[in-house]
N, CA, C and O atoms as a Tinker XYZ file with bonds, in Angstrom:
   468  protein
     1  N     25.438000   13.985000  -15.832000    73     2
     2  CA    25.479000   14.103000  -17.047000    64     1     3
     3  C     24.317000   12.841000  -17.426000    63     2     4     5
     4  O     24.463000   11.621000  -17.508000    81     3
     5  N     23.139000   13.708000  -17.609000    73     3     6
     6  CA    22.125000   12.331000  -18.748000    64     5     7
     7  C     22.912000   11.826000  -19.803000    63     6     8     9
     8  O     23.347000   12.611000  -20.645000    81     7
     9  N     23.159000   10.579000  -19.871000    73     7    10
    10  CA    23.462000    9.811000  -21.015000    64     9    11
    11  C     22.619000    8.926000  -21.332000    63    10    12    13
    12  O     22.187000    8.153000  -20.477000    81    11
    13  N     22.134000    8.856000  -22.925000    73    11    14
    14  CA    21.242000    7.750000  -23.447000    64    13    15
    15  C     21.880000    7.167000  -24.403000    63    14    16    17
    16  O     22.105000    7.947000  -25.328000    81    15
    17  N     22.442000    5.643000  -24.640000    73    15    18
    18  CA    23.031000    5.311000  -25.601000    64    17    19
    19  C     22.295000    3.726000  -26.278000    63    18    20    21
    20  O     22.230000    2.588000  -25.815000    81    19
    21  N     21.872000    4.284000  -27.436000    73    19    22
    22  CA    20.990000    3.306000  -28.151000    64    21    23
    23  C     21.908000    2.350000  -29.129000    63    22    24    25
    24  O     22.957000    2.601000  -29.722000    81    23
    25  N     21.281000    1.414000  -29.080000    73    23    26
    26  CA    21.858000    0.177000  -30.133000    64    25    27
    27  C     20.956000   -0.929000  -30.660000    63    26    28    29
    28  O     19.822000   -1.050000  -30.196000    81    27
    29  N     21.348000   -1.628000  -31.477000    73    27    30
    30  CA    20.395000   -2.847000  -32.011000    64    29    31
    31  C     20.016000   -2.480000  -33.385000    63    30    32    33
    32  O     19.340000   -3.369000  -33.903000    81    31
    33  N     20.252000   -1.355000  -34.229000    73    31    34
    34  CA    19.382000   -1.040000  -35.087000    64    33    35
    35  C     20.240000   -2.026000  -36.829000    63    34    36    37
    36  O     21.289000   -2.670000  -36.805000    81    35
    37  N     19.589000   -1.859000  -37.731000    73    35    38
    38  CA    20.334000   -2.180000  -38.408000    64    37    39
    39  C     19.513000   -2.562000  -39.821000    63    38    40    41
    40  O     18.423000   -2.006000  -39.955000    81    39
    41  N     19.844000   -3.241000  -40.615000    73    39    42
    42  CA    19.021000   -3.385000  -42.204000    64    41    43
    43  C     18.237000   -4.729000  -41.856000    63    42    44    45
    44  O     18.707000   -5.769000  -41.394000    81    43
    45  N     17.000000   -4.453000  -42.177000    73    43    46
    46  CA    16.091000   -6.117000  -42.177000    64    45    47
    47  C     15.157000   -6.187000  -43.102000    63    46    48    49
    48  O     14.635000   -5.142000  -43.490000    81    47
    49  N     14.791000   -7.367000  -43.603000    73    47    50
    50  CA    13.885000   -7.513000  -44.627000    64    49    51
    51  C     12.330000   -6.897000  -44.150000    63    50    52    53
    52  O     12.039000   -6.954000  -42.955000    81    51
    53  N     11.686000   -6.509000  -44.801000    73    51    54
    54  CA    10.110000   -6.692000  -44.379000    64    53    55
    55  C      9.658000   -7.722000  -43.644000    63    54    56    57
    56  O     10.139000   -8.818000  -43.932000    81    55
    57  N      8.798000   -7.675000  -42.700000    73    55    58
    58  CA     8.683000   -8.808000  -41.564000    64    57    59
    59  C      9.294000   -9.200000  -41.039000    63    58    60    61
    60  O      8.882000  -10.092000  -40.299000    81    59
    61  N     10.628000   -8.874000  -41.011000    73    59    62
    62  CA    11.479000   -8.950000  -40.040000    64    61    63
    63  C     11.345000   -8.509000  -38.719000    63    62    64    65
    64  O     10.244000   -8.078000  -38.376000    81    63
    65  N     12.549000   -8.548000  -37.668000    73    63    66
    66  CA    12.363000   -8.293000  -36.682000    64    65    67
    67  C     13.902000   -7.486000  -35.966000    63    66    68    69
    68  O     15.031000   -7.688000  -36.412000    81    67
    69  N     13.655000   -6.795000  -35.077000    73    67    70
    70  CA    14.984000   -6.281000  -34.467000    64    69    71
    71  C     14.686000   -5.823000  -32.967000    63    70    72    73
    72  O     13.560000   -5.410000  -32.693000    81    71
    73  N     15.549000   -5.883000  -32.123000    73    71    74
    74  CA    15.322000   -5.324000  -30.839000    64    73    75
    75  C     16.196000   -4.346000  -30.441000    63    74    76    77
    76  O     17.412000   -4.521000  -30.516000    81    75
    77  N     15.721000   -3.368000  -30.039000    73    75    78
    78  CA    16.640000   -1.877000  -29.608000    64    77    79
    79  C     16.973000   -2.036000  -28.230000    63    78    80    81
    80  O     16.370000   -2.809000  -27.486000    81    79
    81  N     17.991000   -1.264000  -27.860000    73    79    82
    82  CA    18.300000   -1.265000  -26.864000    64    81    83
    83  C     18.729000    0.025000  -26.323000    63    82    84    85
    84  O     19.482000    0.741000  -26.983000    81    83
    85  N     18.245000    0.419000  -25.012000    73    83    86
    86  CA    19.245000    1.955000  -24.509000    64    85    87
    87  C     19.581000    1.918000  -23.388000    63    86    88    89
    88  O     18.744000    1.655000  -22.525000    81    87
    89  N     21.202000    2.226000  -22.984000    73    87    90
    90  CA    21.460000    2.306000  -21.818000    64    89    91
    91  C     21.345000    3.561000  -21.412000    63    90    92    93
    92  O     21.552000    4.438000  -22.250000    81    91
    93  N     21.014000    3.914000  -20.128000    73    91    94
    94  CA    20.919000    5.236000  -19.460000    64    93    95
    95  C     22.199000    5.293000  -18.283000    63    94    96    97
    96  O     22.806000    4.340000  -17.794000    81    95
    97  N     22.347000    6.535000  -18.061000    73    95    98
    98  CA    23.214000    6.728000  -16.872000    64    97    99
    99  C     23.060000    8.415000  -16.860000    63    98   100   101
   100  O     22.866000    9.175000  -17.809000    81    99
   101  N     23.237000    8.734000  -15.265000    73    99   102
   102  CA    23.244000    9.873000  -15.236000    64   101   103
   103  C     22.272000   10.787000  -14.617000    63   102   104   105
   104  O     22.406000   12.009000  -14.549000    81   103
   105  N     20.999000    9.903000  -14.043000    73   103   106
   106  CA    19.844000   10.155000  -13.479000    64   105   107
   107  C     19.528000    9.030000  -12.725000    63   106   108   109
   108  O     20.300000    8.072000  -12.700000    81   107
   109  N     18.327000    9.036000  -12.016000    73   107   110
   110  CA    17.995000    7.965000  -11.243000    64   109   111
   111  C     16.778000    7.173000  -12.408000    63   110   112   113
   112  O     15.570000    7.383000  -12.308000    81   111
   113  N     17.290000    6.413000  -13.297000    73   111   114
   114  CA    16.421000    5.687000  -14.146000    64   113   115
   115  C     15.058000    5.026000  -13.663000    63   114   116   117
   116  O     14.002000    5.096000  -14.292000    81   115
   117  N     15.236000    4.384000  -12.472000    73   115   118
   118  CA    14.189000    3.672000  -12.037000    64   117   119
   119  C     12.947000    4.620000  -11.439000    63   118   120   121
   120  O     11.962000    4.161000  -10.861000    81   119
   121  N     13.146000    5.745000  -11.644000    73   119   122
   122  CA    11.966000    6.787000  -11.369000    64   121   123
   123  C     11.386000    7.395000  -12.563000    63   122   124   125
   124  O     10.271000    7.832000  -12.276000    81   123
   125  N     11.710000    7.616000  -13.872000    73   123   126
   126  CA    11.498000    8.482000  -14.776000    64   125   127
   127  C     10.706000    7.398000  -15.689000    63   126   128   129
   128  O     11.121000    6.247000  -15.826000    81   127
   129  N      9.699000    7.814000  -16.208000    73   127   130
   130  CA     8.977000    7.144000  -17.671000    64   129   131
   131  C     10.142000    7.593000  -18.493000    63   130   132   133
   132  O     10.875000    8.553000  -18.253000    81   131
   133  N     10.222000    6.571000  -19.722000    73   131   134
   134  CA    10.901000    6.324000  -20.849000    64   133   135
   135  C     10.221000    6.527000  -22.005000    63   134   136   137
   136  O      8.995000    6.422000  -21.979000    81   135
   137  N     10.883000    6.847000  -23.202000    73   135   138
   138  CA    10.451000    6.523000  -24.384000    64   137   139
   139  C     11.050000    6.400000  -25.615000    63   138   140   141
   140  O     12.227000    6.760000  -25.665000    81   139
   141  N     10.559000    5.997000  -26.588000    73   139   142
   142  CA    11.192000    5.562000  -27.949000    64   141   143
   143  C     10.464000    6.677000  -28.704000    63   142   144   145
   144  O      9.345000    7.167000  -28.557000    81   143
   145  N     11.537000    6.934000  -29.621000    73   143   146
   146  CA    10.901000    8.342000  -30.684000    64   145   147
   147  C     11.694000    7.773000  -32.099000    63   146   148   149
   148  O     12.490000    6.843000  -31.970000    81   147
   149  N     11.478000    8.286000  -33.265000    73   147   150
   150  CA    11.523000    7.931000  -34.247000    64   149   151
   151  C     11.626000    9.107000  -35.528000    63   150   152   153
   152  O     10.673000    9.882000  -35.614000    81   151
   153  N     12.551000    9.225000  -36.334000    73   151   154
   154  CA    12.790000   10.158000  -37.576000    64   153   155
   155  C     12.832000    9.523000  -38.880000    63   154   156   157
   156  O     13.845000    9.109000  -39.443000    81   155
   157  N     11.978000    9.495000  -39.186000    73   155   158
   158  CA    12.305000    9.235000  -40.786000    64   157   159
   159  C     12.740000   10.159000  -41.535000    63   158   160   161
   160  O     12.564000   11.367000  -41.376000    81   159
   161  N     13.452000    9.513000  -42.564000    73   159   162
   162  CA    13.884000   10.422000  -43.498000    64   161   163
   163  C     13.292000   11.824000  -44.117000    63   162   164   165
   164  O     12.449000   11.783000  -45.013000    81   163
   165  N     13.772000   13.047000  -43.599000    73   163   166
   166  CA    13.075000   14.608000  -44.017000    64   165   167
   167  C     12.004000   14.653000  -43.454000    63   166   168   169
   168  O     11.105000   15.323000  -43.962000    81   167
   169  N     11.798000   13.982000  -42.293000    73   167   170
   170  CA    10.631000   14.291000  -41.401000    64   169   171
   171  C     10.975000   14.641000  -39.924000    63   170   172   173
   172  O     12.155000   14.615000  -39.577000    81   171
   173  N     10.057000   14.945000  -39.096000    73   171   174
   174  CA    10.438000   15.615000  -37.783000    64   173   175
   175  C     10.424000   14.172000  -37.181000    63   174   176   177
   176  O     10.254000   13.112000  -37.784000    81   175
   177  N     10.696000   14.434000  -35.534000    73   175   178
   178  CA    10.724000   13.261000  -34.200000    64   177   179
   179  C      9.081000   12.606000  -34.474000    63   178   180   181
   180  O      8.175000   13.321000  -34.903000    81   179
   181  N      8.912000   11.256000  -34.171000    73   179   182
   182  CA     7.622000   10.984000  -33.779000    64   181   183
   183  C      7.415000   10.099000  -32.889000    63   182   184   185
   184  O      8.119000    9.090000  -32.928000    81   183
   185  N      6.570000   10.210000  -32.023000    73   183   186
   186  CA     6.629000    9.196000  -30.564000    64   185   187
   187  C      6.162000    7.963000  -31.018000    63   186   188   189
   188  O      5.223000    7.841000  -31.804000    81   187
   189  N      6.762000    7.108000  -30.567000    73   187   190
   190  CA     6.457000    5.704000  -30.647000    64   189   191
   191  C      5.918000    4.842000  -29.616000    63   190   192   193
   192  O      4.918000    4.150000  -29.811000    81   191
   193  N      6.782000    4.875000  -28.141000    73   191   194
   194  CA     6.155000    4.432000  -27.227000    64   193   195
   195  C      6.545000    4.815000  -26.024000    63   194   196   197
   196  O      7.636000    5.385000  -26.043000    81   195
   197  N      6.025000    4.703000  -24.926000    73   195   198
   198  CA     6.092000    4.954000  -23.669000    64   197   199
   199  C      6.229000    4.074000  -22.477000    63   198   200   201
   200  O      5.370000    3.192000  -22.452000    81   199
   201  N      7.084000    4.064000  -21.459000    73   199   202
   202  CA     6.868000    3.076000  -20.551000    64   201   203
   203  C      7.056000    3.745000  -19.268000    63   202   204   205
   204  O      8.071000    4.413000  -19.072000    81   203
   205  N      6.012000    3.594000  -18.244000    73   203   206
   206  CA     6.366000    4.170000  -16.977000    64   205   207
   207  C      7.577000    3.347000  -16.004000    63   206   208   209
   208  O      8.222000    2.367000  -16.377000    81   207
   209  N      7.657000    3.858000  -15.007000    73   207   210
   210  CA     8.851000    3.600000  -14.144000    64   209   211
   211  C      8.594000    2.327000  -13.670000    63   210   212   213
   212  O      9.627000    1.659000  -13.698000    81   211
   213  N      7.584000    1.680000  -13.221000    73   211   214
   214  CA     7.072000    0.105000  -13.012000    64   213   215
   215  C      6.753000   -0.702000  -13.860000    63   214   216   217
   216  O      6.338000   -1.794000  -13.473000    81   215
   217  N      6.824000   -0.488000  -14.944000    73   215   218
   218  CA     6.516000   -0.860000  -16.282000    64   217   219
   219  C      5.487000   -1.640000  -16.417000    63   218   220   221
   220  O      5.478000   -2.676000  -17.081000    81   219
   221  N      4.114000   -0.953000  -15.484000    73   219   222
   222  CA     2.840000   -1.596000  -15.637000    64   221   223
   223  C      1.966000   -0.756000  -16.633000    63   222   224   225
   224  O      0.817000   -1.118000  -16.885000    81   223
   225  N      2.502000    0.343000  -17.185000    73   223   226
   226  CA     1.747000    1.298000  -17.878000    64   225   227
   227  C      3.002000    1.492000  -19.207000    63   226   228   229
   228  O      4.144000    1.949000  -19.157000    81   227
   229  N      2.178000    0.909000  -20.377000    73   227   230
   230  CA     2.766000    1.267000  -21.887000    64   229   231
   231  C      1.839000    1.866000  -22.762000    63   230   232   233
   232  O      0.725000    1.347000  -22.825000    81   231
   233  N      2.132000    3.055000  -23.585000    73   231   234
   234  CA     1.569000    3.538000  -24.759000    64   233   235
   235  C      2.559000    3.166000  -25.980000    63   234   236   237
   236  O      3.783000    3.106000  -26.098000    81   235
   237  N      1.344000    2.922000  -26.918000    73   235   238
   238  CA     2.269000    3.055000  -28.446000    64   237   239
   239  C      1.455000    3.784000  -29.215000    63   238   240   241
   240  O      0.252000    3.996000  -29.061000    81   239
   241  N      2.203000    4.168000  -30.078000    73   239   242
   242  CA     1.659000    5.000000  -31.558000    64   241   243
   243  C      0.702000    4.037000  -32.114000    63   242   244   245
   244  O      0.899000    2.860000  -31.812000    81   243
   245  N     -0.346000    4.326000  -32.905000    73   243   246
   246  CA    -1.262000    3.776000  -33.789000    64   245   247
   247  C     -0.416000    2.748000  -34.808000    63   246   248   249
   248  O     -0.638000    1.542000  -34.920000    81   247
   249  N      0.424000    3.375000  -35.395000    73   247   250
   250  CA     1.182000    3.116000  -36.398000    64   249   251
   251  C      2.070000    1.569000  -35.992000    63   250   252   253
   252  O      2.300000    0.712000  -36.846000    81   251
   253  N      2.462000    1.454000  -34.621000    73   251   254
   254  CA     3.285000    0.192000  -34.212000    64   253   255
   255  C      2.359000   -0.763000  -33.308000    63   254   256   257
   256  O      2.777000   -1.840000  -32.884000    81   255
   257  N      1.109000   -0.292000  -33.058000    73   255   258
   258  CA     0.487000   -1.314000  -31.656000    64   257   259
   259  C      0.186000   -2.256000  -32.272000    63   258   260   261
   260  O     -0.498000   -2.167000  -33.291000    81   259
   261  N      0.601000   -3.306000  -31.824000    73   259   262
   262  CA     0.684000   -4.973000  -31.963000    64   261   263
   263  C      1.582000   -5.300000  -32.578000    63   262   264   265
   264  O      1.452000   -6.431000  -33.046000    81   263
   265  N      2.784000   -4.645000  -32.882000    73   263   266
   266  CA     3.934000   -4.897000  -33.623000    64   265   267
   267  C      5.244000   -4.538000  -32.814000    63   266   268   269
   268  O      6.317000   -5.075000  -33.091000    81   267
   269  N      5.105000   -3.560000  -31.751000    73   267   270
   270  CA     6.328000   -3.108000  -31.096000    64   269   271
   271  C      5.696000   -3.516000  -29.758000    63   270   272   273
   272  O      4.486000   -3.558000  -29.534000    81   271
   273  N      6.957000   -3.893000  -28.665000    73   271   274
   274  CA     6.930000   -4.042000  -27.569000    64   273   275
   275  C      7.925000   -3.264000  -26.835000    63   274   276   277
   276  O      9.096000   -3.363000  -27.204000    81   275
   277  N      7.589000   -2.385000  -25.697000    73   275   278
   278  CA     8.521000   -1.468000  -25.008000    64   277   279
   279  C      8.628000   -2.143000  -23.757000    63   278   280   281
   280  O      7.575000   -2.360000  -23.158000    81   279
   281  N      9.827000   -2.558000  -23.194000    73   279   282
   282  CA    10.215000   -3.026000  -21.980000    64   281   283
   283  C     11.209000   -2.333000  -21.213000    63   282   284   285
   284  O     11.709000   -1.387000  -21.821000    81   283
   285  N     11.723000   -2.569000  -19.827000    73   283   286
   286  CA    12.933000   -2.015000  -19.146000    64   285   287
   287  C     13.018000   -2.967000  -18.375000    63   286   288   289
   288  O     12.178000   -3.793000  -18.020000    81   287
   289  N     14.355000   -2.791000  -18.050000    73   287   290
   290  CA    15.192000   -3.571000  -16.927000    64   289   291
   291  C     15.692000   -2.521000  -16.035000    63   290   292   293
   292  O     16.673000   -1.887000  -16.425000    81   291
   293  N     15.186000   -2.244000  -14.926000    73   291   294
   294  CA    15.484000   -1.097000  -13.829000    64   293   295
   295  C     17.005000   -1.263000  -13.361000    63   294   296   297
   296  O     17.826000   -0.347000  -13.318000    81   295
   297  N     17.248000   -2.707000  -12.989000    73   295   298
   298  CA    18.600000   -3.044000  -12.481000    64   297   299
   299  C     19.628000   -3.147000  -13.740000    63   298   300   301
   300  O     20.743000   -3.666000  -13.681000    81   299
   301  N     19.172000   -2.686000  -14.632000    73   299   302
   302  CA    20.150000   -2.550000  -15.871000    64   301   303
   303  C     20.210000   -1.057000  -16.440000    63   302   304   305
   304  O     20.924000   -0.673000  -17.366000    81   303
   305  N     19.428000   -0.398000  -15.789000    73   303   306
   306  CA    19.170000    1.195000  -16.423000    64   305   307
   307  C     19.221000    0.954000  -17.959000    63   306   308   309
   308  O     20.155000    1.383000  -18.637000    81   307
   309  N     18.064000    0.172000  -18.541000    73   307   310
   310  CA    18.173000   -0.258000  -19.921000    64   309   311
   311  C     16.629000   -0.084000  -20.161000    63   310   312   313
   312  O     15.750000   -0.443000  -19.378000    81   311
   313  N     16.422000    0.629000  -21.574000    73   311   314
   314  CA    14.926000    0.056000  -22.071000    64   313   315
   315  C     15.291000   -0.600000  -23.410000    63   314   316   317
   316  O     16.376000   -0.594000  -23.991000    81   315
   317  N     14.219000   -1.122000  -23.734000    73   315   318
   318  CA    14.193000   -1.924000  -24.770000    64   317   319
   319  C     12.992000   -1.611000  -25.688000    63   318   320   321
   320  O     12.045000   -1.094000  -25.095000    81   319
   321  N     12.794000   -1.870000  -27.343000    73   319   322
   322  CA    11.976000   -1.866000  -27.980000    64   321   323
   323  C     12.281000   -3.057000  -28.947000    63   322   324   325
   324  O     13.168000   -3.085000  -29.800000    81   323
   325  N     11.328000   -4.082000  -28.634000    73   323   326
   326  CA    11.105000   -5.127000  -29.700000    64   325   327
   327  C     10.292000   -4.923000  -30.926000    63   326   328   329
   328  O      9.100000   -4.662000  -30.762000    81   327
   329  N     10.805000   -5.010000  -32.231000    73   327   330
   330  CA     9.899000   -4.365000  -33.268000    64   329   331
   331  C      9.825000   -5.683000  -34.134000    63   330   332   333
   332  O     10.851000   -6.107000  -34.667000    81   331
   333  N      8.436000   -6.430000  -34.298000    73   331   334
   334  CA     8.074000   -7.140000  -35.078000    64   333   335
   335  C      7.589000   -6.800000  -36.408000    63   334   336   337
   336  O      7.678000   -5.650000  -36.836000    81   335
   337  N      7.025000   -7.857000  -37.151000    73   335   338
   338  CA     6.537000   -7.258000  -38.635000    64   337   339
   339  C      6.705000   -6.058000  -38.923000    63   338   340   341
   340  O      5.767000   -5.260000  -38.925000    81   339
   341  N      7.995000   -5.716000  -39.229000    73   339   342
   342  CA     8.484000   -4.416000  -39.668000    64   341   343
   343  C      8.510000   -4.434000  -41.021000    63   342   344   345
   344  O      8.661000   -5.376000  -41.800000    81   343
   345  N      8.314000   -3.064000  -41.237000    73   343   346
   346  CA     7.476000   -2.492000  -42.511000    64   345   347
   347  C      8.655000   -1.217000  -42.931000    63   346   348   349
   348  O      9.392000   -0.592000  -42.168000    81   347
   349  N      8.491000   -1.097000  -44.635000    73   347   350
   350  CA     9.301000    0.040000  -44.887000    64   349   351
   351  C      9.150000    1.323000  -44.266000    63   350   352   353
   352  O     10.023000    2.145000  -43.990000    81   351
   353  N      7.848000    1.373000  -44.078000    73   351   354
   354  CA     7.345000    2.725000  -43.462000    64   353   355
   355  C      8.112000    2.873000  -41.964000    63   354   356   357
   356  O      8.113000    4.032000  -41.549000    81   355
   357  N      8.694000    1.987000  -41.185000    73   355   358
   358  CA     9.279000    2.085000  -39.912000    64   357   359
   359  C     10.914000    2.333000  -39.980000    63   358   360   361
   360  O     11.616000    2.186000  -38.979000    81   359
   361  N     11.367000    2.665000  -41.077000    73   359   362
   362  CA    12.463000    2.905000  -41.638000    64   361   363
   363  C     13.014000    4.294000  -41.126000    63   362   364   365
   364  O     12.532000    5.241000  -41.747000    81   363
   365  N     14.017000    4.671000  -40.022000    73   363   366
   366  CA    14.440000    5.874000  -39.563000    64   365   367
   367  C     15.377000    5.661000  -38.512000    63   366   368   369
   368  O     15.703000    4.537000  -38.132000    81   367
   369  N     15.739000    6.541000  -38.121000    73   367   370
   370  CA    16.714000    6.711000  -36.809000    64   369   371
   371  C     15.845000    6.704000  -35.563000    63   370   372   373
   372  O     14.866000    7.436000  -35.417000    81   371
   373  N     16.288000    5.805000  -34.664000    73   371   374
   374  CA    15.418000    5.595000  -33.368000    64   373   375
   375  C     16.126000    6.001000  -32.345000    63   374   376   377
   376  O     17.324000    5.736000  -32.242000    81   375
   377  N     15.474000    6.678000  -31.493000    73   375   378
   378  CA    16.054000    7.355000  -30.101000    64   377   379
   379  C     15.367000    7.027000  -29.167000    63   378   380   381
   380  O     14.148000    7.008000  -29.340000    81   379
   381  N     15.987000    6.620000  -27.724000    73   379   382
   382  CA    15.111000    6.760000  -26.779000    64   381   383
   383  C     15.198000    8.128000  -26.067000    63   382   384   385
   384  O     16.115000    8.797000  -26.544000    81   383
   385  N     14.640000    8.647000  -25.239000    73   383   386
   386  CA    14.240000   10.005000  -24.868000    64   385   387
   387  C     13.943000    9.766000  -23.233000    63   386   388   389
   388  O     13.360000    8.803000  -22.734000    81   387
   389  N     14.463000   10.822000  -22.612000    73   387   390
   390  CA    14.114000   10.903000  -21.269000    64   389   391
   391  C     13.097000   12.577000  -21.469000    63   390   392   393
   392  O     13.307000   13.460000  -22.301000    81   391
   393  N     12.071000   12.540000  -20.445000    73   391   394
   394  CA    11.169000   13.835000  -20.090000    64   393   395
   395  C     10.713000   14.601000  -21.678000    63   394   396   397
   396  O     10.720000   15.796000  -21.973000    81   395
   397  N     10.344000   13.441000  -22.486000    73   395   398
   398  CA    10.064000   13.510000  -23.999000    64   397   399
   399  C      8.751000   14.819000  -23.792000    63   398   400   401
   400  O      7.752000   14.709000  -23.080000    81   399
   401  N      9.178000   16.150000  -24.742000    73   399   402
   402  CA     8.303000   17.020000  -24.736000    64   401   403
   403  C      8.582000   17.754000  -23.621000    63   402   404   405
   404  O      7.758000   18.666000  -23.549000    81   403
   405  N      9.170000   17.776000  -22.937000    73   403   406
   406  CA     9.524000   18.920000  -21.929000    64   405   407
   407  C     10.851000   19.705000  -21.942000    63   406   408   409
   408  O     11.740000   19.301000  -22.692000    81   407
   409  N     11.067000   20.841000  -21.140000    73   407   410
   410  CA    12.204000   21.494000  -21.188000    64   409   411
   411  C     13.505000   20.611000  -21.256000    63   410   412   413
   412  O     14.393000   20.782000  -22.092000    81   411
   413  N     13.511000   19.695000  -20.324000    73   411   414
   414  CA    14.582000   18.733000  -19.794000    64   413   415
   415  C     15.006000   17.467000  -20.839000    63   414   416   417
   416  O     15.934000   16.697000  -20.590000    81   415
   417  N     14.243000   17.396000  -21.933000    73   415   418
   418  CA    13.916000   16.245000  -22.796000    64   417   419
   419  C     15.170000   16.293000  -23.023000    63   418   420   421
   420  O     15.759000   17.360000  -23.199000    81   419
   421  N     15.938000   14.745000  -23.059000    73   419   422
   422  CA    16.917000   14.285000  -23.541000    64   421   423
   423  C     17.123000   13.251000  -24.623000    63   422   424   425
   424  O     16.574000   12.207000  -24.272000    81   423
   425  N     17.754000   13.129000  -25.906000    73   423   426
   426  CA    17.688000   12.030000  -26.293000    64   425   427
   427  C     18.872000   11.439000  -26.680000    63   426   428   429
   428  O     19.648000   12.382000  -26.829000    81   427
   429  N     19.603000   10.133000  -26.994000    73   427   430
   430  CA    20.710000    9.544000  -27.401000    64   429   431
   431  C     21.345000    9.755000  -28.839000    63   430   432   433
   432  O     20.661000   10.412000  -29.622000    81   431
   433  N     22.340000    9.368000  -29.200000    73   431   434
   434  CA    22.867000    9.574000  -30.701000    64   433   435
   435  C     21.960000    9.119000  -31.755000    63   434   436   437
   436  O     21.971000    9.508000  -32.923000    81   435
   437  N     20.974000    8.040000  -31.101000    73   435   438
   438  CA    20.162000    7.026000  -32.329000    64   437   439
   439  C     20.797000    6.208000  -33.147000    63   438   440   441
   440  O     21.972000    6.213000  -33.514000    81   439
   441  N     19.723000    5.352000  -33.457000    73   439   442
   442  CA    20.282000    3.926000  -34.298000    64   441   443
   443  C     19.571000    4.072000  -35.114000    63   442   444   445
   444  O     18.426000    4.511000  -35.003000    81   443
   445  N     20.346000    3.588000  -36.496000    73   443   446
   446  CA    19.299000    3.635000  -37.758000    64   445   447
   447  C     18.988000    2.175000  -37.959000    63   446   448   449
   448  O     19.831000    1.289000  -37.816000    81   447
   449  N     17.717000    1.970000  -38.301000    73   447   450
   450  CA    16.598000    0.766000  -38.689000    64   449   451
   451  C     16.245000    1.210000  -40.345000    63   450   452   453
   452  O     15.636000    2.145000  -40.864000    81   451
   453  N     16.846000    0.219000  -40.762000    73   451   454
   454  CA    16.385000    0.476000  -42.478000    64   453   455
   455  C     15.647000   -1.168000  -42.705000    63   454   456   457
   456  O     16.154000   -2.268000  -42.485000    81   455
   457  N     14.266000   -0.817000  -43.230000    73   455   458
   458  CA    13.640000   -2.028000  -43.174000    64   457   459
   459  C     13.170000   -1.900000  -44.986000    63   458   460   461
   460  O     12.462000   -1.056000  -45.536000    81   459
   461  N     14.051000   -3.366000  -45.693000    73   459   462
   462  CA    14.047000   -3.241000  -47.219000    64   461   463
   463  C     14.131000   -4.192000  -47.719000    63   462   464   465
   464  O     14.740000   -5.034000  -47.060000    81   463
   465  N     13.668000   -4.600000  -48.965000    73   463   466
   466  CA    14.041000   -5.917000  -49.399000    64   465   467
   467  C     15.325000   -5.960000  -50.485000    63   466   468
   468  O     15.728000   -7.038000  -50.922000    81   467
């Protein structure tokens, strides 16, 4: 069974930083692209970032490029999202995902990020 468990969210002031983690199990993590997506209050899921299996290709949404960094450790079956210069509009529930926008898409339970003074 595929399992994704996110952690690291919290309340942070604008301009602050957080590092999210996602522990994966139940599939061959080192073979798959991994994704971070988020859901702001009363909005749908929004893709944030992607990383390929070898960590040599990454993509970012325009809204987070230059502030967020995705990374992975295949030895630990874990994907990370380093979030710097956080803004109130970054508030939402953050999910890691496998097979984003495919029939086999899986996400974890999510971790809440709140950016507020």
